[in-house]
Short mmCIF file of C-alpha atoms and ligand atoms in Angstrom, two decimals:
data_model
loop_
_atom_site.label_atom_id
_atom_site.label_comp_id
_atom_site.label_asym_id
_atom_site.label_seq_id
_atom_site.Cartn_x
_atom_site.Cartn_y
_atom_site.Cartn_z
CA MET A 57 0.00 0.00 0.00
CA SER A 58 1.40 3.39 -0.97
CA ASP A 59 2.40 5.70 1.83
CA TRP A 60 -0.34 8.31 1.21
CA ARG A 61 -3.12 5.75 1.18
CA LYS A 62 -1.87 4.22 4.44
CA LYS A 63 -2.02 7.66 6.08
CA ILE A 64 -5.63 8.16 4.97
CA LYS A 65 -6.62 4.66 6.09
CA ASP A 66 -4.98 5.21 9.50
CA ALA A 67 -6.90 8.49 10.02
CA LEU A 68 -10.19 7.33 8.44
CA PRO A 69 -10.41 3.54 8.82
CA ALA A 70 -13.65 3.36 6.79
CA ALA A 71 -11.72 4.44 3.68
CA LYS A 72 -11.68 1.76 0.97
CA LEU A 73 -8.77 1.19 -1.36
CA ASP A 74 -9.18 0.35 -5.06
CA GLU A 75 -12.93 0.60 -4.61
CA PRO A 76 -14.92 0.03 -7.84
CA LEU A 77 -16.98 3.17 -8.48
CA ALA A 78 -19.61 1.46 -10.64
CA ARG A 79 -21.62 0.77 -7.48
CA TYR A 80 -21.77 4.50 -6.69
CA THR A 81 -23.20 5.62 -10.03
CA THR A 82 -26.66 5.13 -11.52
CA PHE A 83 -24.96 4.02 -14.77
CA ARG A 84 -23.34 1.12 -12.83
CA ILE A 85 -20.18 1.82 -14.82
CA GLY A 86 -16.70 2.82 -13.74
CA GLY A 87 -13.25 1.67 -12.66
CA PRO A 88 -11.80 1.94 -9.15
CA ALA A 89 -10.90 4.93 -7.01
CA ASP A 90 -7.40 4.71 -5.49
CA CYS A 91 -9.12 5.62 -2.25
CA PHE A 92 -12.87 6.01 -1.59
CA VAL A 93 -14.24 7.42 1.61
CA GLU A 94 -17.64 8.31 3.05
CA LEU A 95 -17.55 11.17 5.54
CA LYS A 96 -20.13 11.22 8.28
CA ASP A 97 -19.46 14.64 9.82
CA ALA A 98 -17.56 17.93 9.63
CA LYS A 99 -14.71 16.48 11.71
CA GLU A 100 -14.08 13.65 9.23
CA LEU A 101 -14.32 16.13 6.37
CA ALA A 102 -11.71 18.39 7.97
CA THR A 103 -9.43 15.39 8.62
CA LEU A 104 -9.64 14.25 5.01
CA MET A 105 -9.13 17.68 3.52
CA ARG A 106 -6.13 18.45 5.72
CA LEU A 107 -4.51 15.12 4.83
CA ALA A 108 -5.28 15.50 1.13
CA LYS A 109 -3.66 18.94 1.16
CA ASP A 110 -0.56 17.67 3.02
CA LEU A 111 -0.28 14.61 0.79
CA LYS A 112 -1.03 16.60 -2.39
CA GLN A 113 -3.82 14.26 -3.45
CA PRO A 114 -6.85 15.48 -5.43
CA VAL A 115 -10.31 14.86 -3.92
CA LEU A 116 -13.34 14.36 -6.15
CA PHE A 117 -16.66 14.78 -4.32
CA ILE A 118 -19.58 12.84 -5.70
CA GLY A 119 -23.24 12.77 -4.72
CA PHE A 120 -25.56 10.00 -5.90
CA GLY A 121 -23.55 9.52 -9.09
CA SER A 122 -26.65 10.21 -11.19
CA ASN A 123 -24.88 12.50 -13.62
CA LEU A 124 -21.50 10.78 -13.74
CA LEU A 125 -19.71 8.60 -16.23
CA VAL A 126 -16.62 7.21 -14.50
CA ARG A 127 -14.15 5.96 -17.09
CA ASP A 128 -12.87 2.38 -17.06
CA GLY A 129 -9.42 3.19 -15.61
CA GLY A 130 -11.02 4.71 -12.51
CA VAL A 131 -10.06 7.82 -10.57
CA ARG A 132 -6.59 8.60 -9.22
CA GLY A 133 -6.44 10.12 -5.77
CA ILE A 134 -9.45 10.27 -3.48
CA VAL A 135 -13.18 10.07 -4.17
CA ALA A 136 -15.38 11.22 -1.30
CA ARG A 137 -19.09 11.16 -0.53
CA LEU A 138 -20.88 13.02 2.27
CA ARG A 139 -23.26 11.08 4.51
CA GLY A 140 -24.54 11.17 8.13
CA GLU A 141 -24.62 14.76 9.39
CA PHE A 142 -24.94 16.00 5.81
CA GLU A 143 -28.23 14.14 5.29
CA GLY A 144 -30.33 16.45 7.48
CA ILE A 145 -33.29 18.69 6.61
CA GLU A 146 -34.19 21.57 8.93
CA PHE A 147 -37.31 23.73 8.58
CA LEU A 148 -36.36 27.27 9.51
CA ASP A 149 -38.71 30.12 10.37
CA GLY A 150 -41.15 31.08 7.62
CA GLU A 151 -40.63 29.41 4.29
CA ARG A 152 -36.91 28.67 4.41
CA VAL A 153 -35.44 25.17 4.56
CA ARG A 154 -31.87 24.10 5.26
CA ALA A 155 -30.71 20.92 3.55
CA GLY A 156 -27.45 19.00 3.81
CA ALA A 157 -25.62 18.26 0.55
CA ALA A 158 -26.23 14.52 0.93
CA VAL A 159 -30.03 14.79 1.11
CA ARG A 160 -31.65 13.16 -1.92
CA VAL A 161 -33.70 15.61 -3.97
CA PRO A 162 -36.92 13.51 -4.16
CA GLN A 163 -36.79 13.05 -0.38
CA PHE A 164 -36.33 16.81 0.09
CA VAL A 165 -39.27 17.72 -2.19
CA THR A 166 -41.54 15.19 -0.47
CA ALA A 167 -40.56 16.38 3.03
CA CYS A 168 -41.28 20.00 2.01
CA ALA A 169 -44.62 19.02 0.44
CA GLU A 170 -45.60 17.33 3.70
CA MET A 171 -44.90 20.62 5.50
CA GLY A 172 -47.05 22.56 3.00
CA LEU A 173 -44.04 24.12 1.27
CA CYS A 174 -43.78 24.34 -2.49
CA GLY A 175 -41.85 25.86 -5.39
CA ASP A 176 -39.51 22.88 -5.69
CA GLU A 177 -42.00 20.29 -7.03
CA PRO A 178 -40.53 20.20 -10.59
CA LEU A 179 -37.33 18.78 -9.05
CA VAL A 180 -39.01 15.70 -7.56
CA GLY A 181 -37.90 13.26 -10.26
CA ILE A 182 -34.23 14.24 -10.11
CA PRO A 183 -32.58 11.30 -8.37
CA GLY A 184 -29.38 13.06 -7.21
CA THR A 185 -28.42 14.81 -4.00
CA ILE A 186 -28.90 18.46 -3.06
CA GLY A 187 -25.10 18.92 -3.44
CA GLY A 188 -25.11 17.53 -6.98
CA ALA A 189 -28.24 19.50 -7.84
CA LEU A 190 -26.60 22.77 -6.73
CA VAL A 191 -23.40 22.13 -8.67
CA MET A 192 -25.38 21.18 -11.79
CA ASN A 193 -28.19 23.72 -11.30
CA ALA A 194 -30.45 20.73 -11.82
CA GLY A 195 -33.96 21.29 -13.02
CA THR A 196 -36.58 20.79 -15.67
CA ARG A 197 -38.43 23.05 -18.09
CA GLU A 198 -40.74 23.89 -15.16
CA GLY A 199 -37.98 25.10 -12.82
CA GLU A 200 -34.39 24.80 -11.60
CA ILE A 201 -32.86 24.74 -8.12
CA GLY A 202 -30.79 27.95 -8.63
CA PRO A 203 -33.54 30.55 -8.20
CA LEU A 204 -34.58 28.96 -4.87
CA VAL A 205 -31.14 29.31 -3.27
CA VAL A 206 -30.63 31.79 -0.42
CA GLU A 207 -27.14 30.64 0.55
CA VAL A 208 -24.77 27.72 0.08
CA GLU A 209 -22.35 26.34 2.63
CA ALA A 210 -19.10 25.19 1.08
CA PHE A 211 -15.72 23.99 2.29
CA ASP A 212 -12.64 25.78 1.07
CA PRO A 213 -9.79 23.27 0.49
CA GLU A 214 -7.17 26.04 0.73
CA SER A 215 -8.12 27.66 4.05
CA LEU A 216 -9.53 24.31 5.27
CA SER A 217 -12.65 25.99 6.61
CA ALA A 218 -16.36 26.17 5.80
CA THR A 219 -17.70 29.37 4.24
CA LYS A 220 -21.13 30.74 3.37
CA ILE A 221 -21.77 31.88 -0.18
CA MET A 222 -24.76 34.18 -0.49
CA ALA A 223 -27.17 34.12 -3.46
CA LYS A 224 -25.75 37.29 -4.99
CA GLU A 225 -22.32 35.66 -5.34
CA LEU A 226 -23.75 32.56 -6.98
CA GLU A 227 -24.13 32.10 -10.71
CA PHE A 228 -26.60 29.55 -12.00
CA GLN A 229 -26.94 28.85 -15.71
CA TYR A 230 -28.40 25.99 -17.72
CA ARG A 231 -26.98 22.87 -15.98
CA ARG A 232 -23.99 24.79 -14.72
CA SER A 233 -22.98 26.87 -11.70
CA ASN A 234 -19.94 28.57 -10.24
CA LEU A 235 -19.98 25.93 -7.47
CA GLU A 236 -18.14 23.48 -9.71
CA GLY A 237 -14.83 22.54 -8.11
CA ARG A 238 -15.94 23.55 -4.59
CA VAL A 239 -17.00 21.21 -1.82
CA VAL A 240 -20.71 21.83 -1.25
CA LEU A 241 -21.93 21.02 2.27
CA GLY A 242 -25.51 22.26 2.15
CA CYS A 243 -27.80 25.18 1.45
CA VAL A 244 -30.81 27.19 2.53
CA LEU A 245 -33.66 27.31 0.01
CA GLN A 246 -36.55 29.76 -0.08
CA LEU A 247 -39.88 28.07 -0.78
CA LYS A 248 -43.51 29.22 -0.67
CA ARG A 249 -46.42 28.19 1.48
CA GLY A 250 -49.24 26.37 -0.26
CA ASP A 251 -52.03 23.88 0.16
CA LYS A 252 -50.57 20.50 1.12
CA VAL A 253 -53.07 18.46 -0.92
CA ASP A 254 -52.46 20.56 -4.06
CA ILE A 255 -48.69 20.32 -3.65
CA MET A 256 -48.81 16.53 -3.23
CA LYS A 257 -51.00 16.30 -6.33
CA ARG A 258 -48.46 18.26 -8.39
CA VAL A 259 -45.59 16.13 -7.03
CA GLN A 260 -47.41 12.97 -8.10
CA GLU A 261 -48.17 14.41 -11.53
CA TYR A 262 -44.50 15.20 -12.13
CA GLN A 263 -43.52 11.68 -11.05
CA GLN A 264 -46.19 10.11 -13.25
CA LYS A 265 -45.09 12.10 -16.31
CA ARG A 266 -41.51 10.91 -15.86
CA LEU A 267 -42.55 7.27 -15.58
CA GLN A 268 -44.23 7.55 -18.96
CA THR A 269 -41.51 9.46 -20.81
CA GLN A 270 -38.16 8.36 -19.33
CA PRO A 271 -36.51 4.94 -18.92
CA ILE A 272 -36.10 5.48 -15.18
CA HIS A 273 -35.86 1.77 -14.37
CA THR A 274 -32.73 1.27 -16.46
CA TYR A 275 -29.08 2.11 -15.66
CA ASN A 276 -28.55 5.64 -17.00
CA VAL A 277 -27.57 9.17 -15.93
CA GLY A 278 -30.53 11.12 -17.29
CA SER A 279 -29.90 13.52 -20.17
CA THR A 280 -26.67 12.78 -21.98
CA PHE A 281 -26.52 16.11 -23.87
CA LYS A 282 -27.70 19.65 -23.17
CA ASN A 283 -30.50 21.01 -25.35
CA PRO A 284 -29.09 23.44 -27.93
CA PRO A 285 -30.87 26.84 -27.62
CA GLY A 286 -34.49 26.54 -28.76
CA LYS A 287 -34.19 22.84 -29.65
CA PHE A 288 -34.88 19.50 -27.98
CA VAL A 289 -31.91 17.23 -28.29
CA ALA A 290 -34.02 14.05 -27.98
CA GLN A 291 -35.92 15.07 -31.14
CA LEU A 292 -32.65 15.80 -32.98
CA ILE A 293 -31.18 12.40 -32.09
CA GLU A 294 -34.40 10.69 -33.14
CA LYS A 295 -34.44 12.66 -36.41
CA ALA A 296 -30.87 11.53 -37.08
CA GLY A 297 -32.19 7.94 -36.88
CA LEU A 298 -30.27 6.96 -33.75
CA LYS A 299 -33.03 5.86 -31.36
CA GLY A 300 -32.13 2.36 -30.14
CA LYS A 301 -28.62 2.52 -31.68
CA SER A 302 -26.09 0.54 -29.62
CA VAL A 303 -22.33 0.20 -29.14
CA GLY A 304 -21.30 -2.78 -27.00
CA GLY A 305 -23.57 -2.77 -23.95
CA ALA A 306 -24.65 0.88 -24.32
CA ARG A 307 -27.63 2.05 -26.33
CA VAL A 308 -29.62 5.16 -27.09
CA SER A 309 -32.82 4.57 -25.14
CA PRO A 310 -35.73 3.41 -27.29
CA LEU A 311 -38.01 5.43 -24.96
CA HIS A 312 -36.12 8.75 -24.74
CA ALA A 313 -33.36 9.43 -27.26
CA ASN A 314 -31.35 11.75 -24.98
CA PHE A 315 -30.84 8.92 -22.47
CA ILE A 316 -28.09 6.37 -22.94
CA GLU A 317 -28.75 3.08 -21.18
CA ASN A 318 -26.26 0.57 -19.88
CA PHE A 319 -28.35 -2.40 -20.99
CA ALA A 320 -25.71 -5.15 -21.07
CA LYS A 321 -22.65 -4.57 -18.86
CA ALA A 322 -21.48 -1.57 -20.88
CA SER A 323 -18.01 -0.17 -20.34
CA ALA A 324 -17.39 3.57 -20.17
CA SER A 325 -15.64 3.30 -23.52
CA ASP A 326 -18.82 1.78 -25.07
CA VAL A 327 -20.74 4.83 -23.79
CA LEU A 328 -18.13 7.29 -25.04
CA GLU A 329 -18.02 5.62 -28.46
CA LEU A 330 -21.80 5.90 -28.69
CA VAL A 331 -21.63 9.55 -27.54
CA SER A 332 -19.18 10.42 -30.29
CA LEU A 333 -21.23 8.50 -32.90
CA VAL A 334 -24.31 10.54 -31.89
CA GLN A 335 -22.35 13.81 -31.96
CA LYS A 336 -20.87 13.08 -35.40
CA THR A 337 -24.17 11.93 -36.91
CA VAL A 338 -26.13 14.94 -35.60
CA LYS A 339 -23.37 17.28 -36.78
CA ASN A 340 -23.27 15.73 -40.27
CA SER A 341 -27.02 15.46 -40.77
CA LEU A 342 -28.30 18.56 -38.93
CA GLY A 343 -25.19 20.75 -38.58
CA LEU A 344 -25.51 21.02 -34.80
CA ASP A 345 -22.89 20.52 -32.06
CA LEU A 346 -24.11 18.58 -29.02
CA GLU A 347 -22.53 19.44 -25.67
CA LEU A 348 -22.38 16.81 -22.93
CA GLU A 349 -24.59 17.31 -19.86
CA MET A 350 -23.26 14.27 -18.01
CA LYS A 351 -19.86 14.65 -16.35
CA VAL A 352 -17.05 12.37 -17.46
CA VAL A 353 -14.37 11.68 -14.83
CA GLY A 354 -11.39 9.38 -14.42
CA GLU A 355 -8.92 7.73 -16.77
CA PRO A 356 -9.44 5.58 -19.87
C1 FAD B 609 -33.36 8.93 -14.34
C2 FAD B 609 -32.65 10.26 -14.23
C3 FAD B 609 -33.35 11.43 -14.45
C4 FAD B 609 -32.70 12.67 -14.36
N1 FAD B 609 -33.42 13.81 -14.57
C5 FAD B 609 -32.82 15.01 -14.45
C6 FAD B 609 -33.57 16.23 -14.65
O1 FAD B 609 -34.75 16.22 -14.90
N2 FAD B 609 -32.90 17.41 -14.52
C7 FAD B 609 -31.58 17.46 -14.20
O2 FAD B 609 -31.04 18.57 -14.07
N3 FAD B 609 -30.85 16.34 -14.02
C8 FAD B 609 -31.44 15.12 -14.13
N4 FAD B 609 -30.70 13.97 -13.94
C9 FAD B 609 -29.24 14.06 -13.72
C10 FAD B 609 -28.82 14.13 -12.24
O3 FAD B 609 -29.76 13.50 -11.39
C11 FAD B 609 -28.59 15.58 -11.79
O4 FAD B 609 -27.57 16.19 -12.54
C12 FAD B 609 -28.21 15.64 -10.31
O5 FAD B 609 -28.24 16.98 -9.89
C13 FAD B 609 -26.84 15.04 -10.00
O6 FAD B 609 -26.73 14.91 -8.58
P1 FAD B 609 -25.78 13.79 -7.94
O7 FAD B 609 -25.87 13.92 -6.48
O8 FAD B 609 -26.13 12.45 -8.50
O9 FAD B 609 -24.38 14.28 -8.45
P2 FAD B 609 -23.19 13.41 -9.09
O10 FAD B 609 -23.65 12.79 -10.36
O11 FAD B 609 -22.63 12.51 -8.07
O12 FAD B 609 -22.15 14.57 -9.44
C14 FAD B 609 -22.47 15.57 -10.41
C15 FAD B 609 -21.44 16.69 -10.30
O13 FAD B 609 -21.59 17.34 -9.04
C16 FAD B 609 -20.40 17.26 -8.26
N5 FAD B 609 -20.80 17.09 -6.86
C17 FAD B 609 -21.75 16.27 -6.36
N6 FAD B 609 -21.89 16.45 -5.04
C18 FAD B 609 -20.99 17.41 -4.68
C19 FAD B 609 -20.64 18.04 -3.45
N7 FAD B 609 -21.24 17.76 -2.29
N8 FAD B 609 -19.67 18.99 -3.47
C20 FAD B 609 -19.05 19.32 -4.63
N9 FAD B 609 -19.34 18.76 -5.82
C21 FAD B 609 -20.29 17.81 -5.84
C22 FAD B 609 -19.62 16.08 -8.84
O14 FAD B 609 -18.22 16.22 -8.63
C23 FAD B 609 -20.01 16.19 -10.32
O15 FAD B 609 -19.22 17.18 -10.96
C24 FAD B 609 -31.33 12.72 -14.03
C25 FAD B 609 -30.62 11.53 -13.79
C26 FAD B 609 -31.27 10.31 -13.89
C27 FAD B 609 -30.50 9.04 -13.62
#
């Protein structure tokens, strides 16, 4: 065992070495992390970040892995996931709610609905964590998380301390934010008060719509590509004749053409080959460049 990994294991015994990351992504694809660790509280986080800085090892934070393609060679350095203390929801005075980065978005929306709080219902079908949703500015045509944010708590790897970032310092764009590269610990969101029965009804309608239009029971990471301005990428891929097209164990979903499914033990390279086939075909037939929405990490 290399010296740096021994030091991490000594300080955080739950750390796992050469841990396959496929089990931490909804694609069920991905090679091993040199070192994988789940952090249950601020103390463990501080320990890891101090060690990583001393040992000069990069740390990649992941949430539910629902927007991640981990390449087959895995990730060098440390991969970390927040749990425990970071999974809490706290209802503050009025219509504000504090959520830890590790809270799952559907769980958050449902808990708020039960308290008669709304404004976040369009997010209910997004399977990731609050942390991942903030970094990605996750959302749907009906609404994104960004406009709801009052403040974000983040950890600064340089000063090794937690800081608050207020809404006016945050930039949220289409599936992108200026939180990328920071360690997100949680946030406060501003919701609205509404009728509990109506909110629940809307939540169920959003869930129902997804069941009919998206292959949510397969291994995938949601939308593969961003919609080009004014266009729907699923329609473009379908128009280019690629619905159902496969490479190895990866295929363009027969239900929703912007989803790629791992239908038969796909490797990350199968997915990436299919991605580039889709990009080339759409470029040649429709003259449009498709930008990835999913994040690709790790080594080939
Ligand atoms: C069936 C399905 C449907 C989906 N539908 C939608 C949708 O409607 N709209 C939408 O926007 N997305 C959708 N997604 C994609 C995905 O759920 C979102 O992008 C989600 O916000 C990712 O959250 P995560 O916790 O899984 O993040 P991950 O996939 O684990 O990570 C995503 C990015 O965030 C970073 N990150 C995660 N947590 C932290 C943290 N605590 N600190 C710092 N960085 C962090 C990672 O490093 C990575 O860059 C869907 C996915 C699936 C599988």
